[in-house]
Short mmCIF file of C-alpha atoms in Angstrom, two decimals:
data_model
loop_
_atom_site.label_atom_id
_atom_site.label_comp_id
_atom_site.label_asym_id
_atom_site.label_seq_id
_atom_site.Cartn_x
_atom_site.Cartn_y
_atom_site.Cartn_z
CA MET G 301 0.00 0.00 0.00
CA PRO G 302 1.29 3.48 -0.70
CA GLY G 303 2.84 5.28 2.23
CA PRO G 304 3.43 8.98 2.91
CA GLU G 305 5.96 10.81 0.83
CA MET G 306 9.42 10.82 2.41
CA PRO G 307 11.07 14.21 1.97
CA GLY G 308 14.08 12.91 3.92
CA LEU G 309 15.07 10.47 1.16
CA SER G 310 18.23 11.68 -0.55
CA LEU G 311 19.88 9.97 -3.50
CA ARG G 312 23.57 9.16 -3.17
CA GLY G 313 24.16 7.57 -6.57
CA ARG G 314 22.97 5.07 -9.12
CA ILE G 315 23.82 1.39 -8.68
CA MET G 316 25.46 0.03 -11.80
CA PRO G 317 25.12 -2.19 -13.70
CA ALA G 318 21.37 -2.68 -13.54
CA SER G 319 18.84 -3.16 -16.32
CA ASN G 320 16.39 -0.88 -14.48
CA ALA G 321 17.02 2.37 -12.61
CA THR G 322 18.35 1.50 -9.16
CA PHE G 323 19.62 4.08 -6.69
CA LEU G 324 21.49 4.01 -3.43
CA ALA G 325 19.82 6.50 -1.12
CA GLU G 326 19.80 7.61 2.48
CA LEU G 327 16.76 7.79 4.72
CA ASP G 328 16.90 8.84 8.36
CA GLY G 329 20.62 8.10 8.47
CA ARG G 330 20.31 4.61 6.95
CA GLU G 331 21.20 3.44 3.47
CA VAL G 332 18.37 2.11 1.32
CA VAL G 333 17.88 0.91 -2.25
CA TYR G 334 15.32 2.87 -4.28
CA LYS G 335 13.82 1.46 -7.49
CA PRO G 336 11.28 3.86 -9.03
CA VAL G 337 8.58 2.54 -11.34
CA ALA G 338 9.52 5.31 -13.79
CA GLY G 339 12.90 3.65 -14.31
CA GLU G 340 11.55 0.22 -15.24
CA ARG G 341 11.83 -1.30 -18.69
CA PRO G 342 8.58 -2.99 -19.76
CA LEU G 343 8.75 -6.79 -20.02
CA TRP G 344 6.55 -8.45 -22.64
CA ASP G 345 6.17 -11.65 -20.57
CA PHE G 346 5.34 -9.76 -17.33
CA PRO G 347 2.58 -7.41 -18.49
CA ASP G 348 0.77 -7.22 -15.14
CA GLY G 349 1.84 -4.77 -12.46
CA THR G 350 5.35 -3.42 -11.95
CA LEU G 351 8.72 -4.77 -10.91
CA ALA G 352 8.53 -2.65 -7.77
CA ASP G 353 5.17 -4.19 -6.86
CA ARG G 354 6.60 -7.69 -7.17
CA GLU G 355 9.60 -6.73 -5.03
CA VAL G 356 7.24 -5.62 -2.25
CA ALA G 357 5.10 -8.74 -2.71
CA ALA G 358 8.21 -10.91 -2.30
CA TYR G 359 8.94 -9.21 1.02
CA LEU G 360 5.40 -9.86 2.21
CA VAL G 361 5.75 -13.57 1.41
CA SER G 362 9.18 -13.60 3.06
CA GLU G 363 7.62 -12.22 6.22
CA ALA G 364 5.02 -15.00 6.13
CA THR G 365 7.79 -17.63 6.07
CA GLY G 366 9.49 -16.24 9.16
CA TRP G 367 12.84 -16.90 7.47
CA ASP G 368 13.88 -13.25 7.00
CA ILE G 369 14.88 -13.87 3.39
CA VAL G 370 14.08 -10.48 1.85
CA PRO G 371 15.44 -7.35 3.58
CA ARG G 372 12.72 -4.96 4.75
CA THR G 373 11.03 -3.63 1.62
CA TRP G 374 8.15 -1.22 1.19
CA TRP G 375 6.32 0.94 -1.36
CA ASP G 376 6.65 4.69 -1.18
CA GLU G 377 7.30 7.95 -3.00
CA GLY G 378 10.79 9.11 -3.89
CA PRO G 379 12.48 11.82 -5.95
CA HIS G 380 11.60 9.97 -9.18
CA GLY G 381 8.08 9.00 -8.18
CA PRO G 382 6.61 5.91 -6.57
CA GLY G 383 8.59 2.73 -6.29
CA MET G 384 10.07 0.29 -3.87
CA LEU G 385 12.57 0.95 -1.10
CA GLN G 386 14.65 -1.72 0.58
CA GLU G 387 17.09 -1.64 3.45
CA TRP G 388 20.70 -1.84 2.30
CA CYS G 389 22.66 -4.85 3.60
CA GLU G 390 26.43 -4.88 4.13
CA VAL G 391 27.57 -8.29 2.92
CA ASP G 392 30.61 -10.35 3.84
CA PRO G 393 33.19 -9.33 1.18
CA ASP G 394 34.92 -12.71 1.49
CA GLY G 395 31.80 -14.84 1.39
CA ASP G 396 30.14 -16.39 -1.66
CA ALA G 397 27.16 -18.71 -1.51
CA VAL G 398 27.37 -19.46 -5.26
CA ASP G 399 30.63 -19.84 -7.15
CA LEU G 400 32.46 -21.23 -10.17
CA VAL G 401 35.25 -23.74 -9.50
CA ARG G 402 37.54 -25.77 -11.71
CA ALA G 403 35.88 -29.01 -12.77
CA GLY G 404 36.57 -31.77 -10.27
CA THR G 405 37.36 -29.42 -7.38
CA THR G 406 33.94 -29.01 -5.74
CA PRO G 407 34.61 -28.23 -2.04
CA ASP G 408 33.15 -30.31 0.76
CA GLY G 409 29.78 -28.94 1.84
CA TRP G 410 28.95 -27.64 -1.64
CA LEU G 411 26.59 -28.96 -4.33
CA GLU G 412 27.16 -29.08 -8.08
CA VAL G 413 24.65 -27.49 -10.44
CA PHE G 414 26.14 -27.82 -13.93
CA GLU G 415 29.44 -28.00 -15.81
CA GLY G 416 30.57 -25.69 -18.60
CA LEU G 417 33.53 -23.81 -20.05
CA ASP G 418 34.94 -20.49 -18.89
CA ASP G 419 36.17 -17.65 -21.12
CA ARG G 420 39.42 -19.59 -21.69
CA ASP G 421 37.56 -22.77 -22.65
CA GLN G 422 38.58 -24.41 -19.38
CA PRO G 423 36.05 -26.78 -17.75
CA VAL G 424 34.34 -25.28 -14.71
CA THR G 425 31.47 -26.24 -12.42
CA LEU G 426 28.79 -23.96 -11.01
CA VAL G 427 28.38 -24.81 -7.34
CA HIS G 428 26.53 -23.50 -4.31
CA GLU G 429 26.87 -24.09 -0.61
CA ASP G 430 24.79 -26.78 1.06
CA THR G 431 23.38 -24.80 3.98
CA VAL G 432 19.99 -24.42 5.60
CA ALA G 433 20.05 -20.65 5.03
CA LEU G 434 20.56 -20.99 1.28
CA ARG G 435 18.16 -23.91 0.90
CA ARG G 436 15.42 -21.78 2.43
CA ILE G 437 15.89 -19.36 -0.47
CA ALA G 438 15.53 -22.28 -2.91
CA VAL G 439 12.19 -23.23 -1.34
CA PHE G 440 11.12 -19.58 -1.31
CA ASP G 441 11.93 -19.27 -5.03
CA VAL G 442 9.72 -22.24 -5.89
CA VAL G 443 6.78 -20.64 -4.10
CA LEU G 444 7.45 -17.27 -5.76
CA ASN G 445 8.18 -18.79 -9.19
CA ASN G 446 11.32 -16.66 -9.27
CA ALA G 447 12.57 -16.28 -12.84
CA ASP G 448 15.89 -14.65 -11.94
CA ARG G 449 17.79 -16.19 -9.03
CA LYS G 450 21.33 -15.28 -10.00
CA GLY G 451 24.32 -15.87 -7.76
CA GLY G 452 24.60 -12.12 -7.26
CA HIS G 453 21.03 -12.02 -5.97
CA VAL G 454 22.09 -13.91 -2.85
CA LEU G 455 23.55 -11.66 -0.14
CA THR G 456 26.06 -13.40 2.14
CA MET G 457 25.86 -11.85 5.58
CA PRO G 458 28.81 -11.94 8.00
CA ASP G 459 26.82 -13.98 10.55
CA GLY G 460 26.07 -16.75 8.03
CA HIS G 461 22.56 -15.57 7.20
CA ARG G 462 21.58 -15.38 3.55
CA HIS G 463 19.28 -12.73 2.07
CA GLY G 464 17.62 -12.93 -1.34
CA VAL G 465 17.08 -9.76 -3.39
CA ASP G 466 15.88 -8.67 -6.85
CA HIS G 467 12.47 -10.31 -7.16
CA GLY G 468 11.09 -8.06 -9.88
CA ILE G 469 10.36 -10.95 -12.23
CA ALA G 470 8.65 -13.39 -9.92
CA PHE G 471 5.01 -14.44 -9.37
CA HIS G 472 4.21 -15.23 -13.02
CA HIS G 473 1.16 -17.47 -13.36
CA GLU G 474 3.04 -19.78 -15.77
CA PRO G 475 6.07 -21.89 -14.72
CA LYS G 476 9.18 -19.73 -15.15
CA LEU G 477 11.55 -20.84 -12.38
CA ARG G 478 15.13 -19.95 -13.31
CA THR G 479 17.74 -20.36 -10.62
CA VAL G 480 21.33 -21.29 -9.86
CA LEU G 481 20.11 -23.19 -6.77
CA TRP G 482 19.31 -26.53 -8.41
CA GLY G 483 21.62 -28.54 -6.14
CA TRP G 484 18.71 -29.82 -4.03
CA ALA G 485 16.48 -30.81 -6.96
CA GLY G 486 14.53 -33.98 -6.15
CA THR G 487 15.36 -33.97 -2.44
CA PRO G 488 12.50 -34.32 0.08
CA LEU G 489 11.21 -31.27 1.89
CA THR G 490 12.17 -31.14 5.55
CA ASP G 491 9.53 -31.01 8.26
CA GLU G 492 10.35 -27.33 8.81
CA GLU G 493 9.95 -26.56 5.11
CA VAL G 494 6.61 -28.36 4.93
CA ALA G 495 5.35 -26.45 7.97
CA THR G 496 6.54 -23.15 6.52
CA VAL G 497 4.95 -23.68 3.11
CA ARG G 498 1.72 -24.67 4.84
CA SER G 499 1.80 -21.46 6.89
CA VAL G 500 2.36 -19.39 3.75
CA LEU G 501 -0.53 -21.14 2.04
CA ALA G 502 -2.81 -20.40 4.98
CA ALA G 503 -1.67 -16.78 5.02
CA VAL G 504 -2.34 -16.35 1.28
CA ARG G 505 -5.88 -17.51 1.92
CA GLY G 506 -6.21 -14.83 4.59
CA GLU G 507 -4.60 -11.51 5.41
CA LEU G 508 -1.50 -12.02 3.23
CA GLY G 509 -3.72 -12.53 0.20
CA GLU G 510 -5.38 -9.20 0.88
CA GLN G 511 -2.01 -7.45 1.20
CA LEU G 512 -0.74 -9.05 -2.00
CA GLY G 513 -3.84 -7.75 -3.76
CA PHE G 514 -2.31 -4.25 -3.69
CA HIS G 515 0.72 -5.48 -5.68
CA LEU G 516 -0.25 -8.52 -7.77
CA ALA G 517 -3.05 -9.45 -10.16
CA GLU G 518 -5.70 -11.81 -8.82
CA HIS G 519 -4.61 -14.64 -11.12
CA GLU G 520 -1.01 -14.26 -9.89
CA ILE G 521 -2.15 -14.69 -6.29
CA THR G 522 -4.18 -17.74 -7.29
CA ALA G 523 -1.11 -19.17 -9.04
CA LEU G 524 0.96 -18.61 -5.89
CA GLU G 525 -1.58 -20.59 -3.91
CA ARG G 526 -1.55 -23.41 -6.47
CA ARG G 527 2.28 -23.59 -6.47
CA ALA G 528 2.33 -23.97 -2.69
CA GLU G 529 -0.27 -26.74 -2.95
CA ARG G 530 1.72 -28.57 -5.64
CA LEU G 531 4.96 -28.27 -3.70
CA LEU G 532 3.33 -29.77 -0.62
CA ALA G 533 1.73 -32.55 -2.65
CA ALA G 534 5.04 -33.44 -4.34
CA GLY G 535 6.99 -33.29 -1.10
CA VAL G 536 10.27 -32.68 -2.93
CA LEU G 537 12.06 -29.71 -4.43
CA PRO G 538 11.46 -29.65 -8.21
CA GLY G 539 14.07 -29.96 -10.92
CA PRO G 540 14.34 -28.23 -14.30
CA HIS G 541 11.68 -29.15 -16.82
CA GLY G 542 9.97 -27.91 -19.96
CA GLY G 543 11.26 -25.49 -22.58
CA TRP G 544 11.94 -22.57 -20.22
CA PRO G 545 15.69 -22.00 -19.58
CA ALA G 546 16.63 -23.44 -16.18
CA ILE G 547 19.50 -21.04 -15.44
CA PRO G 548 19.26 -17.23 -15.61
CA TRP G 549 21.76 -15.52 -17.89
CA PRO G 550 24.20 -14.39 -16.86
CA PRO G 551 24.19 -16.70 -13.80
CA PHE G 552 25.98 -14.06 -11.67
#
């Protein structure tokens, strides 16, 4: 829902590279990310709503999980008009949850996603850590139908927590899951994950569904509900399928 205009929001610079206008700003002494609707490029396959709306919707679902995946995000007015604002997170500069390693050198505690060639035609493997914090993002992405989980969209926090950001192309009513977090494909959901997806499903059928109605089309909310139902019925994390590309490009 729209909030009051924030005259205290001051832009500090534009975050590059980004396909849509993204600014680093300051609000009440804290750094925030500001993505105005006016700076969005239209997407032919996401005709409903705005990227900023879907970013806020992702935060609302994150809150329903209780996993603190998406940093605090809200809708408000800024210097370039309405859009989304999100608290800035200082990441661990030495930490990576997703990485490329030489083929055959996958570290212990990491999962392989796919093999390929680097810019020197040397064989490499895309890997990600095998942690509860990152796996929660993988489950979250299935529920959201996230079409753009790049490695750079995972924020590695110094305390080991993992945040997920950039959810502007999620919530499509058709299957469009694209992610670098395929390492758990086909593995059973844990009891905690089942309980969390059930709680999200119940929330969508109640107050969360009403909140999402300010940011998503009705058929997108219905699709979210159906995805949660299918995930619970399957009991396992899905793997790539169909003609939709499984990995976002670029993957980082």
